[in-house]
GROMACS .gro file of N, CA and C in nm:
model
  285
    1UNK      N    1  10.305   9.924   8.466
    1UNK     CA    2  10.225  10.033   8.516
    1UNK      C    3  10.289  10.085   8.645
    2UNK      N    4  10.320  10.233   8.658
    2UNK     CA    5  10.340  10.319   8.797
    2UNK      C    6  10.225  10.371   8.826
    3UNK      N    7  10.232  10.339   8.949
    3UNK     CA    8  10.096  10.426   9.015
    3UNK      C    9  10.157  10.510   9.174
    4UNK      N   10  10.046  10.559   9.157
    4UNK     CA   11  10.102  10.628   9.277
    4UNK      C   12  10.067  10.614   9.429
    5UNK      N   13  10.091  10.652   9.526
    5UNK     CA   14  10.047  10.607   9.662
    5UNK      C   15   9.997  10.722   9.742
    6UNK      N   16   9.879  10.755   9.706
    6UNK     CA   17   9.827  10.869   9.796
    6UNK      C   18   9.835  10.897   9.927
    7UNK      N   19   9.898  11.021  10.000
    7UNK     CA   20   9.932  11.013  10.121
    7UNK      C   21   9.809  11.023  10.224
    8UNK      N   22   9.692  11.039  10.123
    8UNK     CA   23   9.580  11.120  10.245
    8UNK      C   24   9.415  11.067  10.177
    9UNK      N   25   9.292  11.094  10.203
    9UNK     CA   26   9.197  11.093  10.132
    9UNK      C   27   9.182  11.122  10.067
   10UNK      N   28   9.238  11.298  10.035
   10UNK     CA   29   9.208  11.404   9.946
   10UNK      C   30   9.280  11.394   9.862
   11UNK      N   31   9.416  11.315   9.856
   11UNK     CA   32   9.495  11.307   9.735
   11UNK      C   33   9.461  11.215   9.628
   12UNK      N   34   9.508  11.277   9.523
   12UNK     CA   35   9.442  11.175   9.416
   12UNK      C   36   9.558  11.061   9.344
   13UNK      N   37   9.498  10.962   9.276
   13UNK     CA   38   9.593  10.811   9.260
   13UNK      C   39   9.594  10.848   9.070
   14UNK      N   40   9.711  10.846   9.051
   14UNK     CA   41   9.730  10.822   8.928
   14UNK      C   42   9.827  10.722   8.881
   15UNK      N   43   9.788  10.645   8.776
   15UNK     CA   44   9.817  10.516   8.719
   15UNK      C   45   9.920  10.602   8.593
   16UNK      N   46  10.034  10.560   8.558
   16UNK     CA   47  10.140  10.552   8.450
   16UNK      C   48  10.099  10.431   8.362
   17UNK      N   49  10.077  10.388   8.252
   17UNK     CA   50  10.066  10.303   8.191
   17UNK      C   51  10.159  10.315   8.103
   18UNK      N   52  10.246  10.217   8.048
   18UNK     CA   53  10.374  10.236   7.925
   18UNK      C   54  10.322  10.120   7.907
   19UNK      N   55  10.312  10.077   7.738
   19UNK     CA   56  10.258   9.950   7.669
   19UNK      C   57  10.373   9.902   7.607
   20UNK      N   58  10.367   9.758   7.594
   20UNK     CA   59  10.437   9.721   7.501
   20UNK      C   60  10.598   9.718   7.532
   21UNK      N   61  10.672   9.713   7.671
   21UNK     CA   62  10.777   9.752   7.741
   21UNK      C   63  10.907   9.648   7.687
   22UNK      N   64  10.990   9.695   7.614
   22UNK     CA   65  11.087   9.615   7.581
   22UNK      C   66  11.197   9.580   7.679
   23UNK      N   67  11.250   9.703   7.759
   23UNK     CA   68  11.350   9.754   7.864
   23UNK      C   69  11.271   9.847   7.918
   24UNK      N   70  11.373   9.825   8.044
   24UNK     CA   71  11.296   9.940   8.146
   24UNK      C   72  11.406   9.923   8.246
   25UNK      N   73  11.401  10.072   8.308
   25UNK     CA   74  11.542  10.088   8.451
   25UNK      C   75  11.442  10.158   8.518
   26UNK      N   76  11.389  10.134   8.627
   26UNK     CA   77  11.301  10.160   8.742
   26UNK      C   78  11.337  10.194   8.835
   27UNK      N   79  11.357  10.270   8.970
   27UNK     CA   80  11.417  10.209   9.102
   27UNK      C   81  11.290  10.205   9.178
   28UNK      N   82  11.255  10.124   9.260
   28UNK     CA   83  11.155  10.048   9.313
   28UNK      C   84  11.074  10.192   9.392
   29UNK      N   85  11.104  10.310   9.404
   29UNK     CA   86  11.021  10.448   9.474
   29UNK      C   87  11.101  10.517   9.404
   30UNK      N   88  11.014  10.653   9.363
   30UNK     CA   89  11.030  10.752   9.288
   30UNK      C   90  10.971  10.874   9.388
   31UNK      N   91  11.029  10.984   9.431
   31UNK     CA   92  10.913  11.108   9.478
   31UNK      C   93  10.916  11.200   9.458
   32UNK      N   94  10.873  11.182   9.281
   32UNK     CA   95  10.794  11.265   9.155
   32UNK      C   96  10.819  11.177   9.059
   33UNK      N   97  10.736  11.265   8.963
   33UNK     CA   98  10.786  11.173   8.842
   33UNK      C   99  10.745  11.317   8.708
   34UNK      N  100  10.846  11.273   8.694
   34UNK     CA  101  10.820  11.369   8.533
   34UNK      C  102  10.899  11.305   8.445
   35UNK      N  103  10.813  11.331   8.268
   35UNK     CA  104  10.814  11.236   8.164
   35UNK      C  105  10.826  11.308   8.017
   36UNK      N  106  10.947  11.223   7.968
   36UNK     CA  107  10.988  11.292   7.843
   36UNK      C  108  11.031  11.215   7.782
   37UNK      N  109  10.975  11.224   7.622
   37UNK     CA  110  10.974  11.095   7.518
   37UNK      C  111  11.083  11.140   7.415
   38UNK      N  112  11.110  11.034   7.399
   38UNK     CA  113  11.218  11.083   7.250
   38UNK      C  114  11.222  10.943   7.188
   39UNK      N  115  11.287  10.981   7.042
   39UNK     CA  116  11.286  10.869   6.968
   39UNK      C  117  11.460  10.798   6.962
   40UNK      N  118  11.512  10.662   7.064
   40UNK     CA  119  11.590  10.634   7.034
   40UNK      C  120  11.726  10.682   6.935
   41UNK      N  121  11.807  10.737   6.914
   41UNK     CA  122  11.853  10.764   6.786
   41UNK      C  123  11.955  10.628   6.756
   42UNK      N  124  12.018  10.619   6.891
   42UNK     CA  125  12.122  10.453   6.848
   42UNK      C  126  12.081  10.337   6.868
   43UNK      N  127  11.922  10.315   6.895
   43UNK     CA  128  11.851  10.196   6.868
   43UNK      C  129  11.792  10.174   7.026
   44UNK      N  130  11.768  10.033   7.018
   44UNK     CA  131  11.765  10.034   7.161
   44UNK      C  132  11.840   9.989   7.297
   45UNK      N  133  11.887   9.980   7.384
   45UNK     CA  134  12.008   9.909   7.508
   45UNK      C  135  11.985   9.770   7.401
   46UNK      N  136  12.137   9.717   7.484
   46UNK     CA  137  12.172   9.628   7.466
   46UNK      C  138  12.112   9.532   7.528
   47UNK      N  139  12.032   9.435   7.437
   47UNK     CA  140  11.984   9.328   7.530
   47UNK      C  141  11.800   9.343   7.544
   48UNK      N  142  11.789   9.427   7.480
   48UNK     CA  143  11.619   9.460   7.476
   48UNK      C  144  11.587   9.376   7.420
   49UNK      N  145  11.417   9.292   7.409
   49UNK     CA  146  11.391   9.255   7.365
   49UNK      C  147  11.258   9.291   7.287
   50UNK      N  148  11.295   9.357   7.172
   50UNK     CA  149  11.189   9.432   7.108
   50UNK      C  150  11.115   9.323   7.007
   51UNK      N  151  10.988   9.365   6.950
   51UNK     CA  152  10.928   9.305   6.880
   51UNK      C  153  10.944   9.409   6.707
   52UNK      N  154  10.991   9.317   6.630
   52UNK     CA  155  11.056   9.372   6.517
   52UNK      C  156  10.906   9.484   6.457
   53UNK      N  157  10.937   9.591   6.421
   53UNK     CA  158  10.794   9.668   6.368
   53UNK      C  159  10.742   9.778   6.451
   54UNK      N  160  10.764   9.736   6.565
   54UNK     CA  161  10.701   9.871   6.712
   54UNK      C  162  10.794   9.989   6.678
   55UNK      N  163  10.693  10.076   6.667
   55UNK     CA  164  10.725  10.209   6.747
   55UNK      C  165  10.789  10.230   6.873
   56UNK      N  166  10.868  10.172   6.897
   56UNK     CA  167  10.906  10.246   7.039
   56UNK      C  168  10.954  10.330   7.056
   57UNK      N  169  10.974  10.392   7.194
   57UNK     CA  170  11.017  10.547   7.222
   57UNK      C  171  11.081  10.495   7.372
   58UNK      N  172  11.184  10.639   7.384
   58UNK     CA  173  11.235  10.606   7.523
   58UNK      C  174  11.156  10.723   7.572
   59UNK      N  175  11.117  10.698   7.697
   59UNK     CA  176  11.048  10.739   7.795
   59UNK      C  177  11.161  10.758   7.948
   60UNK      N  178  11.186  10.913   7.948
   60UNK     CA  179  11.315  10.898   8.042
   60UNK      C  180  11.209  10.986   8.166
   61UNK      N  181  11.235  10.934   8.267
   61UNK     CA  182  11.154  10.968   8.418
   61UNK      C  183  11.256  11.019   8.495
   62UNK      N  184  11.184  11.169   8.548
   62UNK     CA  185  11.279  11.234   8.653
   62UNK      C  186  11.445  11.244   8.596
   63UNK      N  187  11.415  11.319   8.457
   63UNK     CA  188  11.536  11.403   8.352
   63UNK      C  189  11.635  11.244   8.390
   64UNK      N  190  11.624  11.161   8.367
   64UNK     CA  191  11.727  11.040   8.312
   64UNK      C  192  11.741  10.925   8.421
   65UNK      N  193  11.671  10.996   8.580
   65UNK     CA  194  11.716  10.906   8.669
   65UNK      C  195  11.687  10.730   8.628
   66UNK      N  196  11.552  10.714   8.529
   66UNK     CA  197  11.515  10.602   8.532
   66UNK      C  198  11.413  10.639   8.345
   67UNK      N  199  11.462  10.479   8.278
   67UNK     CA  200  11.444  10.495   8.172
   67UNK      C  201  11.363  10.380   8.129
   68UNK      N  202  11.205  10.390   8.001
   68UNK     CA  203  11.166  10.267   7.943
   68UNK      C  204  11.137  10.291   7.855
   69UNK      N  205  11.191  10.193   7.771
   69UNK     CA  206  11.155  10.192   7.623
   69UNK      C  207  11.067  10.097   7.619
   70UNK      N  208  10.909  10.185   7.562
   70UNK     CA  209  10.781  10.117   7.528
   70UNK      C  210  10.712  10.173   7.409
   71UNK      N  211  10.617  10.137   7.368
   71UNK     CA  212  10.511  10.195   7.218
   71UNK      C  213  10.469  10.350   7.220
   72UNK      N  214  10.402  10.294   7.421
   72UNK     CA  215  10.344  10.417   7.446
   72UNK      C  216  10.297  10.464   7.570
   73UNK      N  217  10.264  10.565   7.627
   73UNK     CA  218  10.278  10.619   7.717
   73UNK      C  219  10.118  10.686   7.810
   74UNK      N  220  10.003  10.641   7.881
   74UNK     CA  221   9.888  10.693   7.887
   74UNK      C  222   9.910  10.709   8.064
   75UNK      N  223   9.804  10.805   8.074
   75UNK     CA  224   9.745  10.832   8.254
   75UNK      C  225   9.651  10.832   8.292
   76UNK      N  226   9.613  10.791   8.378
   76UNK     CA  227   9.478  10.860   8.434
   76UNK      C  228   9.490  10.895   8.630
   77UNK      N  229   9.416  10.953   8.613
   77UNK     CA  230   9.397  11.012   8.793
   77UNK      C  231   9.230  11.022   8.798
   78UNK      N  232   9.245  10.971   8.980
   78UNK     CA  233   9.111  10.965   8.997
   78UNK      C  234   9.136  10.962   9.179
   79UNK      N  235   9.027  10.928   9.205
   79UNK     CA  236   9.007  10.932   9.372
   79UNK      C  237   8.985  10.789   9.419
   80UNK      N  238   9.028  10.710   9.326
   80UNK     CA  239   9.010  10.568   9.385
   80UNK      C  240   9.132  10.501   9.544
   81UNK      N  241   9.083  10.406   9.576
   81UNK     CA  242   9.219  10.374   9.699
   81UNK      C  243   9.284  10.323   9.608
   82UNK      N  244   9.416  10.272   9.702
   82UNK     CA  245   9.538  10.204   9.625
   82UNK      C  246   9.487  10.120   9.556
   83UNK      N  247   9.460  10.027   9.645
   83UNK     CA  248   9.455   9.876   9.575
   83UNK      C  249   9.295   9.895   9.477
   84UNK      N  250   9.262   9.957   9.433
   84UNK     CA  251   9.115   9.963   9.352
   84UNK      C  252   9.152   9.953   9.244
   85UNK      N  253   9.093   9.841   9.147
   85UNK     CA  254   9.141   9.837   8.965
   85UNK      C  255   9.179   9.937   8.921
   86UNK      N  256   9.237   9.974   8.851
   86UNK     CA  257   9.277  10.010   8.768
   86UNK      C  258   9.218  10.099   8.607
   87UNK      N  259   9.204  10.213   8.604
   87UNK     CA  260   9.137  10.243   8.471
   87UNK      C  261   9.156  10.176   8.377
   88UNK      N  262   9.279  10.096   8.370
   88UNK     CA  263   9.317  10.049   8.253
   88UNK      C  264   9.296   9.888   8.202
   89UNK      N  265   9.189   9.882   8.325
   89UNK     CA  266   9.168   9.679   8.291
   89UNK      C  267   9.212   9.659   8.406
   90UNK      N  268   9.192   9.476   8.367
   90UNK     CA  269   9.323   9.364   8.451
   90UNK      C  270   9.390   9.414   8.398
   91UNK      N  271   9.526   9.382   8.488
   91UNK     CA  272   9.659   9.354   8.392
   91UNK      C  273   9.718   9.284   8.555
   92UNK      N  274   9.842   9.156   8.480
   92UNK     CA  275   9.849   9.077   8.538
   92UNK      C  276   9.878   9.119   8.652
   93UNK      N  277   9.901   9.111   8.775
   93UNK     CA  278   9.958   9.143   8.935
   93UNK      C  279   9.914   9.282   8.938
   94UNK      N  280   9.789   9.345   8.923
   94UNK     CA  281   9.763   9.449   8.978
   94UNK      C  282   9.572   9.390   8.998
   95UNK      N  283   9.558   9.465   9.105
   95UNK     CA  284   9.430   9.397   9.158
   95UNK      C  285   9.319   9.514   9.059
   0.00000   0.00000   0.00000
């Protein structure tokens, strides 16, 4: 999960959720993010560890800077603080 870090009160927090993450190239801060799916055509990187049967898709962030191949791809935005759960559940190391 990416989320975001609101600079102010008025800004709002939105959560990235990608399920099911085989690979992923991240760099630890992003400032933007824009998202575009496609379907693998030469499989997946070398060294993924996929689960035989998934749908996956590559998911390339900020036109290629940073790439994950997962199932799938959801958001949400809201007015919560940082550290406030999550729309999307637990999930492990996020409060």
């Amino acid at each position: 999960m990416l989320r975001s870090a609101p600079r102010n009160d008025e800004d709002t927090r939105i959560d990235v959720l990608f399920s099911n993450v085989c690979h992923m190239s991240v760099p630890a801060r992003l400032a933007g993010l824009t998202i575009e799916k496609d379907v693998p055509e030469g499989g997946l990187p070398e060294g993924a560890a996929a689960e035989p049967g998934f749908p996956y898709k590559e998911f390339r962030l900020n036109g290629g800077l940073a790439r994950v191949y997962a199932t799938r791809c959801q958001w949400h935005e809201d007015h919560a603080w940082l550290d406030a759960p999550s729309h999307f559940g637990p999930l492990r190391g996020v409060k």
